[in-house]
CSV table of C-alpha atoms in Angstrom, one decimal:
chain,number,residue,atom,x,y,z
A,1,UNK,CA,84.7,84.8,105.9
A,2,UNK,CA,87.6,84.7,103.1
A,3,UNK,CA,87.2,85.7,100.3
A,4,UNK,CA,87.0,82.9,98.1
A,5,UNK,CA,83.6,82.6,100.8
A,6,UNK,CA,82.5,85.6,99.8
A,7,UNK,CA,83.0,85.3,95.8
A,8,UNK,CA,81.0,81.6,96.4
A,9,UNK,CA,78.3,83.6,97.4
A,10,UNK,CA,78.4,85.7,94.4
A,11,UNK,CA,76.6,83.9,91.9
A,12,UNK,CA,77.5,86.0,89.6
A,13,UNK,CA,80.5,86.3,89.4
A,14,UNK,CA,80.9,82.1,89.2
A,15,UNK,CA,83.1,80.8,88.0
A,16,UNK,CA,85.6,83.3,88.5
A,17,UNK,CA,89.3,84.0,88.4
A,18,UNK,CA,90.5,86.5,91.1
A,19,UNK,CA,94.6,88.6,91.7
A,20,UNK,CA,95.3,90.3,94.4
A,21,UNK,CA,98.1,92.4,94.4
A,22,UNK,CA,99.2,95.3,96.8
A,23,UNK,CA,96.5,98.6,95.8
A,24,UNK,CA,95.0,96.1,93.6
A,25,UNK,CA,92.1,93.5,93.1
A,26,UNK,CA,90.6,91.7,89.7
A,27,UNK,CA,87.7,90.2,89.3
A,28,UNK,CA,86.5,88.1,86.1
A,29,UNK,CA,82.9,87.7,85.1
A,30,UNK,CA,82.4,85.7,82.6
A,31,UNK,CA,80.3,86.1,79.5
A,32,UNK,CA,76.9,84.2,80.5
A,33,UNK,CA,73.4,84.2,78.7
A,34,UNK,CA,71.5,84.4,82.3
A,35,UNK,CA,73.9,87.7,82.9
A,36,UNK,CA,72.3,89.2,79.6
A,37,UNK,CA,69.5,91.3,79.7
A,38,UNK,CA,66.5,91.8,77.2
A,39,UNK,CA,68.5,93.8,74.3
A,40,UNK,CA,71.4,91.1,74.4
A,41,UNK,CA,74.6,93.0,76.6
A,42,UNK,CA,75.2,92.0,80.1
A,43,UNK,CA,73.1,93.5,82.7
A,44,UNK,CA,73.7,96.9,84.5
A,45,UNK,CA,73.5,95.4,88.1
A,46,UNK,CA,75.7,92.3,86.7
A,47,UNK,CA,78.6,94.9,86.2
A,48,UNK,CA,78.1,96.7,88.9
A,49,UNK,CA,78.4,93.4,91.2
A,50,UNK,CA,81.6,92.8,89.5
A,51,UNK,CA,82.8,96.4,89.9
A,52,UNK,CA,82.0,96.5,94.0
A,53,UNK,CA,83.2,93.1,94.3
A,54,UNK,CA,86.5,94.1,93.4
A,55,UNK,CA,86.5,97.5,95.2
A,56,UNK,CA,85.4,95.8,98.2
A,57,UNK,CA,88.1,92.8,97.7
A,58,UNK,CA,90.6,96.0,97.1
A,59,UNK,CA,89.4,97.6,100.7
A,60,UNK,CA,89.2,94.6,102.4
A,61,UNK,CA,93.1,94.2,101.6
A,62,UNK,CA,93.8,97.8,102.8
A,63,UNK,CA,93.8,96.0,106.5
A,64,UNK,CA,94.6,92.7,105.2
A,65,UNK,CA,94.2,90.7,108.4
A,66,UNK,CA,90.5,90.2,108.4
A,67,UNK,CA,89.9,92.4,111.3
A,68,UNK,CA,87.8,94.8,109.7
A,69,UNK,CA,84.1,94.8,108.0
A,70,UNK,CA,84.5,96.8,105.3
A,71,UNK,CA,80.9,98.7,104.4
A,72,UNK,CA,80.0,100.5,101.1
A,73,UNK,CA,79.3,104.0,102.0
A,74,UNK,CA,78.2,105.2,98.7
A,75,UNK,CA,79.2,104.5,95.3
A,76,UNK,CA,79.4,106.3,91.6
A,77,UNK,CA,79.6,104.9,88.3
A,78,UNK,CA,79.1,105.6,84.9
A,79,UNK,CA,78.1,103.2,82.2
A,80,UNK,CA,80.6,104.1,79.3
A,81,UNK,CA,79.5,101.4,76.7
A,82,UNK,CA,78.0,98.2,76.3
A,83,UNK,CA,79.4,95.0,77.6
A,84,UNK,CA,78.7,91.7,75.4
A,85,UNK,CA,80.8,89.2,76.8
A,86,UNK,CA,83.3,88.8,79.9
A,87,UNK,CA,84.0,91.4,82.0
A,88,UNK,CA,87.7,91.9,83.9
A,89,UNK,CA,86.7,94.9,86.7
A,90,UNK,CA,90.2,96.2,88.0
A,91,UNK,CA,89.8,97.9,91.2
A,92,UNK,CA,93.0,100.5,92.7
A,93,UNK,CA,93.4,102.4,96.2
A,94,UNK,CA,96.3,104.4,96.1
A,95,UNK,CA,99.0,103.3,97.9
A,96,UNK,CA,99.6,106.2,99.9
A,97,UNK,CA,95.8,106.5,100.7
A,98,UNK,CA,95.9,102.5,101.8
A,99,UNK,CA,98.9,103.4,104.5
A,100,UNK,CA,96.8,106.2,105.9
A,101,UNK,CA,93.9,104.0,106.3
A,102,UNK,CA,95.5,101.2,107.1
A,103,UNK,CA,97.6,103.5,109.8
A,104,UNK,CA,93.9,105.3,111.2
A,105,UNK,CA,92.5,101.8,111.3
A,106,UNK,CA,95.7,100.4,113.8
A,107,UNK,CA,95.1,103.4,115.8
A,108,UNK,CA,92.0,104.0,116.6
A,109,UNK,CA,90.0,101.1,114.5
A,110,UNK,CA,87.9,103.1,112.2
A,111,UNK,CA,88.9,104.6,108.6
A,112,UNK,CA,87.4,105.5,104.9
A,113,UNK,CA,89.0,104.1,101.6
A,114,UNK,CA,87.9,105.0,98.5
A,115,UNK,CA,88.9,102.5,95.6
A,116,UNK,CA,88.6,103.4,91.8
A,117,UNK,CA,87.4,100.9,89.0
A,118,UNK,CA,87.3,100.2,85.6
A,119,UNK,CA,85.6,97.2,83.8
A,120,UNK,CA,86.7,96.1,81.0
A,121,UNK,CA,85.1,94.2,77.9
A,122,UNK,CA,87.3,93.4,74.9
A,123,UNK,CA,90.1,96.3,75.9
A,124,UNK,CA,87.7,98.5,76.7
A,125,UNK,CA,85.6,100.6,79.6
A,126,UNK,CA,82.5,98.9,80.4
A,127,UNK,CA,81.5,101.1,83.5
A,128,UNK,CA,84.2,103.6,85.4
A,129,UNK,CA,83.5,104.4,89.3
A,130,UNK,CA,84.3,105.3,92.4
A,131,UNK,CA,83.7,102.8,95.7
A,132,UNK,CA,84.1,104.7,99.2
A,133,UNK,CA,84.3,102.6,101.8
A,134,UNK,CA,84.1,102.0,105.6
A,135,UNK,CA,86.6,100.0,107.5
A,136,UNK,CA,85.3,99.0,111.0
A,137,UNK,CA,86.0,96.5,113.9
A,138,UNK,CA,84.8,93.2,113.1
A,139,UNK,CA,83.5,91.8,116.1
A,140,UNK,CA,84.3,88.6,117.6
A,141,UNK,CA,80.7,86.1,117.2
């Protein structure tokens, strides 16, 4: 599955505007009245989908190839305000840390990234965590 697949499944996070770049992944969620919950701000789990979708698009790229599944291990955030309208969640890996997994996952086709992320509502923190993944084999159906 690519990942304009994957965000299609996402409802989310639709429509959305997604960049790539090396140790780097954006998501946009935009500002929607079903993503609001019963005090008016966006919902909790809405952010948090936007958040691990962009750590995961941000791990996934650490292979790049689509070889690998790349499974959520565990996860940490923290709610820093509220969010009222669209959100932009920014995930990074560490470029140095993505060439070591990258390198572990050639050799012997396992490896662990762990990708930061802030989202953002009007220039500011929404939610700040931490996403540590899995890379594994993806095996041929």
């Amino acid at each position: 599955m690519n990942i304009a697949e994957l965000l299609a499944r996402i409802p989310y996070l639709e429509p959305h505007r997604l960049e790539v770049t090396p140790g780097r992944a954006q998501v946009h969620m935009p500002g929607r009245e079903q993503l609001m919950n019963h005090v008016g701000i966006v919902h909790a789990g809405a952010l948090y989908t936007a958040a691990e979708t962009a750590a995961g698009i941000a791990a996934m790229d650490v292979v790049g190839d689509q070889r690998a599944v790349v499974l959520l291990r565990s996860a940490n955030v923290r709610y820093t305000r509220r969010a009222t309208g669209p959100v932009l969640a920014t995930a990074t890996v560490d470029l140095g840390r993505a060439q070591a997994a990258r390198q572990a996952f050639l050799a012997v086709a396992r490896a662990d990234v762990t990708v930061t992320v802030v989202a953002d509502c009007e220039g500011e923190p929404v939610l700040e965590g931490t996403f540590d993944y899995a890379l594994r084999p993806r095996r041929e159906t």
